[in-house]
Coordinates of C-alpha atoms and ligand atoms in Angstrom, one line a residue:
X966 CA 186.1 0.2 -151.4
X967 CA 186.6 -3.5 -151.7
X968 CA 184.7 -5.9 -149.0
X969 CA 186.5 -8.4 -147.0
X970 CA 184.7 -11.8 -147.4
X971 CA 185.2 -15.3 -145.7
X972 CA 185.7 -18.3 -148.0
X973 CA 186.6 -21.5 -146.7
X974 CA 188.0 -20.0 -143.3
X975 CA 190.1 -17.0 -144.8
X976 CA 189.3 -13.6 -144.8
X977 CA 190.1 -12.1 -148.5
X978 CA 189.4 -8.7 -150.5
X979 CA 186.5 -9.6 -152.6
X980 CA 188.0 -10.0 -155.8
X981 CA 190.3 -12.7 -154.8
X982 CA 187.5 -14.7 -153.1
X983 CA 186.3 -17.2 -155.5
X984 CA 184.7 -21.1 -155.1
X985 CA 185.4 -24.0 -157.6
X986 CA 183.3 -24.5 -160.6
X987 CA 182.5 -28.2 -160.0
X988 CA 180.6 -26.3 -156.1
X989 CA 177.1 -28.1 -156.4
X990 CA 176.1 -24.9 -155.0
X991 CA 177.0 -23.7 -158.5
X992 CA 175.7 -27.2 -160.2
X993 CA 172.8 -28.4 -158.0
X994 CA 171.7 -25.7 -156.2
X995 CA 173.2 -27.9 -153.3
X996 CA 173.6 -25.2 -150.4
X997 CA 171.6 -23.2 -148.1
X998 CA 171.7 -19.7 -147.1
X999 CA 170.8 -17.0 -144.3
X1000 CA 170.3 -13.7 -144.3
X1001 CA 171.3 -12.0 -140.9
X1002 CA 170.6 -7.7 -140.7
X1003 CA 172.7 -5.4 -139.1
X1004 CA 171.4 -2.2 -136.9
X1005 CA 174.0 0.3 -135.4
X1006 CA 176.9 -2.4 -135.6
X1007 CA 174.8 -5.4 -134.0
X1008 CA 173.7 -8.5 -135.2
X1009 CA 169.4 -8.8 -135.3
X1010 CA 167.9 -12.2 -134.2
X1011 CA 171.2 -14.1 -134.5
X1012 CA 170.5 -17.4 -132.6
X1013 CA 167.1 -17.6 -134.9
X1014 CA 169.2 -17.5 -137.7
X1015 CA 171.8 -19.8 -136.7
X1016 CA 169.8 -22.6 -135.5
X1017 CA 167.7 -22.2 -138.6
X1018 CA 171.3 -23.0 -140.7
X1019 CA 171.7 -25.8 -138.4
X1020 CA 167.7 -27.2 -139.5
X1021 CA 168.1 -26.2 -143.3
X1022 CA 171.6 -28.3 -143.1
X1023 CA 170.6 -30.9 -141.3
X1024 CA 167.5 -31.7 -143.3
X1025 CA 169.6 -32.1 -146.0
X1026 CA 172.5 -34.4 -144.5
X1027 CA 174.8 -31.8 -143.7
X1028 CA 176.5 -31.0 -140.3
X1029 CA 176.8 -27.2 -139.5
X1030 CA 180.4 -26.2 -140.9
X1031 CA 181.7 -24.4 -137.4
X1032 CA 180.0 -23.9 -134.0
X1033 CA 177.7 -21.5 -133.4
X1034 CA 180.0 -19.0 -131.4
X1035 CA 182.2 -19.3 -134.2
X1036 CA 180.1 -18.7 -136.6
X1037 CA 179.4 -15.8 -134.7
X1038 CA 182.6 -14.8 -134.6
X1039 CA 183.1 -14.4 -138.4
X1040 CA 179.7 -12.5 -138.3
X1041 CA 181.4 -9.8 -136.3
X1042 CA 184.7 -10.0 -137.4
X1043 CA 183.4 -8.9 -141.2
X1044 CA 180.8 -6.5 -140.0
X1045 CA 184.0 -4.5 -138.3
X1046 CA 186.8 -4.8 -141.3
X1047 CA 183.8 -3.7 -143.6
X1048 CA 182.6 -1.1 -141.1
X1049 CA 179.1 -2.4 -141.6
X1050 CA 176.7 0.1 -139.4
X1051 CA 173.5 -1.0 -141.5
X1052 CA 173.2 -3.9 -143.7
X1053 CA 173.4 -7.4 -143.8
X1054 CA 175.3 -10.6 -143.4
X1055 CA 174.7 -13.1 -146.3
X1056 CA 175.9 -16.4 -145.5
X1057 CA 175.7 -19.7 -148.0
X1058 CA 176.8 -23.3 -146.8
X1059 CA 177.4 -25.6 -150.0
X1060 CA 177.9 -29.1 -149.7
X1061 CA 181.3 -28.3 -151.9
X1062 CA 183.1 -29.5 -154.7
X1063 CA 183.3 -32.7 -156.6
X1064 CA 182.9 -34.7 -159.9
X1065 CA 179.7 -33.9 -161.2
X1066 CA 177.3 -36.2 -160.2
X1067 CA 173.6 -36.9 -158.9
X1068 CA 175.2 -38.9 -156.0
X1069 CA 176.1 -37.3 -153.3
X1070 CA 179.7 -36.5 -152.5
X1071 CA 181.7 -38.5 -149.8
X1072 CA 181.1 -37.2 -146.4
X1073 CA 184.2 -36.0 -146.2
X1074 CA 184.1 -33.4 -148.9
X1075 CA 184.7 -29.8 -147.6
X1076 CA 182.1 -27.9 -147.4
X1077 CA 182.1 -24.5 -149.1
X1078 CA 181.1 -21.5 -146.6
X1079 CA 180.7 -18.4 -147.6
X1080 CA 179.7 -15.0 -145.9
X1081 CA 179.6 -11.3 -147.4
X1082 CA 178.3 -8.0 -146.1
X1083 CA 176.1 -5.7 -148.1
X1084 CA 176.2 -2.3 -146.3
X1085 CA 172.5 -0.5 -146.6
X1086 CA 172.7 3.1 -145.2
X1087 CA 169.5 3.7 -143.6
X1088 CA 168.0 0.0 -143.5
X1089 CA 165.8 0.9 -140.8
X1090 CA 164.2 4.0 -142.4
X1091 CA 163.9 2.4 -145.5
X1092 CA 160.7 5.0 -147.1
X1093 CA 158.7 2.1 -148.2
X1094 CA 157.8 1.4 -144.3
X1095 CA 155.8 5.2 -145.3
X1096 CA 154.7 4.3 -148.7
X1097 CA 153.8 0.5 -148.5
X1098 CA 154.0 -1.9 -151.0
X1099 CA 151.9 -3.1 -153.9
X1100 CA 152.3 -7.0 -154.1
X1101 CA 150.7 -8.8 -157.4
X1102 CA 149.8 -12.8 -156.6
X1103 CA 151.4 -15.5 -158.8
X1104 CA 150.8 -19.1 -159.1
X1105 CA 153.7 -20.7 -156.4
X1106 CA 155.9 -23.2 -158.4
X1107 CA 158.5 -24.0 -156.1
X1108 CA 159.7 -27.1 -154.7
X1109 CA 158.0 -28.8 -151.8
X1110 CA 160.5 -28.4 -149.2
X1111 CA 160.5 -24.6 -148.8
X1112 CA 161.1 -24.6 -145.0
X1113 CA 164.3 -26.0 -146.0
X1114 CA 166.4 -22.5 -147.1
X1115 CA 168.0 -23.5 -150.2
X1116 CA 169.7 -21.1 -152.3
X1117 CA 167.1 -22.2 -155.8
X1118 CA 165.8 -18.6 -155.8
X1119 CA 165.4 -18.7 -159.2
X1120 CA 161.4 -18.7 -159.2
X1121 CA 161.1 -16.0 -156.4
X1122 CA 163.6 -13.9 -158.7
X1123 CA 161.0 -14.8 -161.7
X1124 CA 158.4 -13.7 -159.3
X1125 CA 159.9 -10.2 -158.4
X1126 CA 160.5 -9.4 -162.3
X1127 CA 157.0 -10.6 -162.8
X1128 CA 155.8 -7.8 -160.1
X1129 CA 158.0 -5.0 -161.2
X1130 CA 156.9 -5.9 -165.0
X1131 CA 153.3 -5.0 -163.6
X1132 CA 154.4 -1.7 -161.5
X1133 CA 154.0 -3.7 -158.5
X1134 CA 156.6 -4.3 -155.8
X1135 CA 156.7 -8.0 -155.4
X1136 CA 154.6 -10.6 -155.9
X1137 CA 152.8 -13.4 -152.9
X1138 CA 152.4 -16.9 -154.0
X1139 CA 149.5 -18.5 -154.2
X1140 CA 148.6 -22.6 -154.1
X1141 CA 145.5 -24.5 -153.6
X1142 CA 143.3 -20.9 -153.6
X1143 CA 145.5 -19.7 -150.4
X1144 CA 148.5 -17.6 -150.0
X1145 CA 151.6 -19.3 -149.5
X1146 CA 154.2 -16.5 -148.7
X1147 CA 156.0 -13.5 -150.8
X1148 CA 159.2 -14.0 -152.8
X1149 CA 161.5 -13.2 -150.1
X1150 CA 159.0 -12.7 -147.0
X1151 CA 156.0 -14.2 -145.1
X1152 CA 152.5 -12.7 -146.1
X1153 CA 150.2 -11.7 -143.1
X1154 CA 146.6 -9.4 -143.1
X1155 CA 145.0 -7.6 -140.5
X1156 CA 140.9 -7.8 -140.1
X1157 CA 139.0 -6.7 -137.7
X1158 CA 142.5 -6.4 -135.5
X1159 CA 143.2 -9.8 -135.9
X1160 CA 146.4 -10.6 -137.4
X1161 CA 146.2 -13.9 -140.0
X1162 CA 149.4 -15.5 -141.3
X1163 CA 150.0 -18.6 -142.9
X1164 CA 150.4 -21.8 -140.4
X1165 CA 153.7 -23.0 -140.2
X1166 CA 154.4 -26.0 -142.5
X1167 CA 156.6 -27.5 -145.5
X1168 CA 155.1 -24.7 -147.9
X1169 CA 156.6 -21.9 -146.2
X1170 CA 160.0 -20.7 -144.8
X1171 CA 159.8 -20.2 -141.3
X1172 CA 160.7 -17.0 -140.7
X1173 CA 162.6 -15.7 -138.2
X1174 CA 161.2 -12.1 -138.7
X1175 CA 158.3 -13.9 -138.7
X1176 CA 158.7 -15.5 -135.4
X1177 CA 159.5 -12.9 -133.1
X1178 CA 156.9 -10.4 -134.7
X1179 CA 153.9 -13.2 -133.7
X1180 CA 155.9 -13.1 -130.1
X1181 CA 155.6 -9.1 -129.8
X1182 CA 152.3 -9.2 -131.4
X1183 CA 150.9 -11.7 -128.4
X1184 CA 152.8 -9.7 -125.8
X1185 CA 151.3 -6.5 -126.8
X1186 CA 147.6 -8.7 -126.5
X1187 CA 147.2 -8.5 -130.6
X1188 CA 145.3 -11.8 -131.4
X1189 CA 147.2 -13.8 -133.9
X1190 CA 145.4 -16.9 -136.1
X1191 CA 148.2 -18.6 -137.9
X1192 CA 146.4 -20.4 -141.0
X1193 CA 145.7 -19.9 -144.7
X1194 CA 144.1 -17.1 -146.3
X1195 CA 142.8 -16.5 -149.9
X1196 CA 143.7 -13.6 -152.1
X1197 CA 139.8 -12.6 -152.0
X1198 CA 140.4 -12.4 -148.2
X1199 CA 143.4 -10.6 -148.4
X1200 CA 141.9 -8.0 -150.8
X1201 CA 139.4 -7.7 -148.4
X1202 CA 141.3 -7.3 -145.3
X1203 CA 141.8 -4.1 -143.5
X1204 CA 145.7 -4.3 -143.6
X1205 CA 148.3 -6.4 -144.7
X1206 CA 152.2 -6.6 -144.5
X1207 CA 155.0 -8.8 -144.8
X1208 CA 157.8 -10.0 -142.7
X1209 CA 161.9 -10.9 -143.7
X1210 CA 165.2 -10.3 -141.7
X1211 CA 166.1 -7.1 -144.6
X1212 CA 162.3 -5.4 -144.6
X1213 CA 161.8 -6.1 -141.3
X1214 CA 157.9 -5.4 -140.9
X1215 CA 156.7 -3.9 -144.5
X1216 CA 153.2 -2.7 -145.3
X1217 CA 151.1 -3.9 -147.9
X1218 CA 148.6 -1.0 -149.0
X1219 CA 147.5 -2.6 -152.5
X1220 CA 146.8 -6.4 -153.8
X1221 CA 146.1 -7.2 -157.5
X1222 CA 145.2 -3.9 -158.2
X1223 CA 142.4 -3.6 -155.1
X1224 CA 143.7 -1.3 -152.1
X1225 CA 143.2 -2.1 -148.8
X1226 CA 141.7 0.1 -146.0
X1227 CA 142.5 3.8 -147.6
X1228 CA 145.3 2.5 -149.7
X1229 CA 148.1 3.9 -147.0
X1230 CA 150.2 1.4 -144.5
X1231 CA 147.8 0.3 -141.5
X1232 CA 148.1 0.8 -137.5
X1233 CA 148.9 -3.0 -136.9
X1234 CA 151.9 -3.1 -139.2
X1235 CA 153.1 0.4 -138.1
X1236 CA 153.1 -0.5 -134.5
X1237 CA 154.4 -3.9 -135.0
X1238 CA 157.6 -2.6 -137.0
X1239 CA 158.3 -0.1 -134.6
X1240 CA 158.2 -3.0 -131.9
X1241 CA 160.0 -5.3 -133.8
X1242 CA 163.0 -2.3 -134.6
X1243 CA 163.1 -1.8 -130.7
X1244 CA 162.9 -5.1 -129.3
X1245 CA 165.3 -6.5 -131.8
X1246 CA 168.4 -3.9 -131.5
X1247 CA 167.8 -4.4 -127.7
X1248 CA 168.8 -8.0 -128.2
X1249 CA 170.9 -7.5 -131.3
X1250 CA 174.7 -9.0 -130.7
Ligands
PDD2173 N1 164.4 -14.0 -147.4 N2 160.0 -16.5 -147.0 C1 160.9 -16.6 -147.9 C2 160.7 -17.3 -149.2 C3 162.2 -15.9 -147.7 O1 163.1 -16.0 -148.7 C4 162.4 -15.2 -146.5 C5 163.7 -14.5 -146.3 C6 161.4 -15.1 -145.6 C7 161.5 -14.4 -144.3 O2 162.4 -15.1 -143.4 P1 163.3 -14.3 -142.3 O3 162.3 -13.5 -141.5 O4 163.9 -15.3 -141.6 O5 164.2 -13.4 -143.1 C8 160.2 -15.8 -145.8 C9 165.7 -13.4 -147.2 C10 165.7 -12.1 -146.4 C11 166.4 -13.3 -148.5 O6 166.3 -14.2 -149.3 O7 167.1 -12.3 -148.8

């Protein structure tokens, strides 16, 4: 069946939704992007996601293309025409089409906005949460400005092959001896019940997963350090997982090759993800 996505204000069957070839989304990389998941209908951790769009845009000279509630309204209304009960919302905000050129457009050029459903039966129980992940380390080559959310994936997508090339899952990026993040998540370990993640900064998205998982973790009295580890420190940490709006709270059972603990998912991450599935539908619009 044929999705119903939003271009440029209009709702259209997929195959007649297309952008311009001079996008510098398409040229430039010139856009940002969120990824929003859907639980039983309902939109997880919206208002993070939003005002993170409004951030990424900003801090690259762009207003946000519509209001918040009506960007929320185009959230819902594709989640119903697609009949979306698990999945996701991807949205992309470009800074549209012009004359190739290094300049910037005038500020009066549309913006191109974009948002598409991906229906994922069964997000929730997805069997890795069982299983955990293996994650291989990789030197991080990406910009400087990764708390902005660009849509220049093209070295996490290098990064992911690189993993799967080696049997592994996905890869964490390491600069400067620590752990930056994953490809598409933020890294945390667990010793001695103390959760460690990455302090917030330039280097990392800020996640929204990522924020309200430290928030449940604090609540539930789980002590939280939020700085940089190494991948010695990692490998010998009792747990680990990773955090993102589609894998919600993902264990980590093996890193370069070493497992951790007994090799299968940990307490920590097991009780956070069950928190962070509860707490989030309850607040899910
Ligand atoms: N990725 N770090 C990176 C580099 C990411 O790409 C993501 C999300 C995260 C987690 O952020 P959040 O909790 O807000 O999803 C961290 C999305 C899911 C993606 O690209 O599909």
């Amino acid at each position: 069946m044929s999705r119903i996505v939003y271009v440029n204000g209009a709702f259209v069957p997929e195959a007649e939704a297309t952008v311009s070839v001079f996008d510098r989304g398409f040229l430039f990389a010139d856009g940002v992007y969120e990824v929003t998941s859907v639980l039983s209908g309902k939109l997880l951790d919206f208002d993070g996601h939003a005002r993170r769009l409004e951030r990424s845009l900003a801090e690259l000279d762009m207003p946000m293309p519509m209001t918040q509630d009506a960007l929320l309204e185009v959230h819902r209304r594709l989640v119903a025409e697609n009949g979306i009960e698990d999945g996701l919302v991807y949205l992309q905000v470009t800074r549209g089409a012009a004359d190739r050129d290094f300049a910037y457009p005038p500020k009066d050029t549309p913006q191109t906005v974009v948002l598409f459903t991906q229906s994922k039966p069964g997000l929730a129980d997805n069997p890795a949460a069982q299983t955990g992940l293996k994650i291989v380390t990789l030197p991080d080559l990406r910009w400087d400005r990764r708390d902005i959310k660009t849509v220049q994936l093209l070295y996490p997508s290098m990064g992911k092959m690189a993993a799967k090339a080696q049997g592994a899952d996905d890869a964490w990026m390491v600069e400067d001896g620590v752990v930056t993040e994953g490809t598409s998540n933020n890294a945390y370990i667990v010793k001695d019940g103390t959760i460690v993640t990455r302090h917030l900064g330039n280097e990392i998205l800020h996640g929204i997963t990522r924020a309200a998982v430290l928030r449940f973790a604090q609540e539930a009295q789980m002590k939280v350090e939020e700085r940089a580890f190494s991948v010695e420190e990692a490998q010998d940490a009792d747990e680990a997982f990773v955090t993102s709006a589609s894998a919600f709270v993902m264990p980590v059972v093996e890193i370069d090759g070493a497992a951790l603990g007994n090799g299968t998912p940990g307490p920590i991450a097991k009780r956070l993800r069950e928190i962070y599935l509860d707490e989030s539908r309850k607040t899910a619009v």
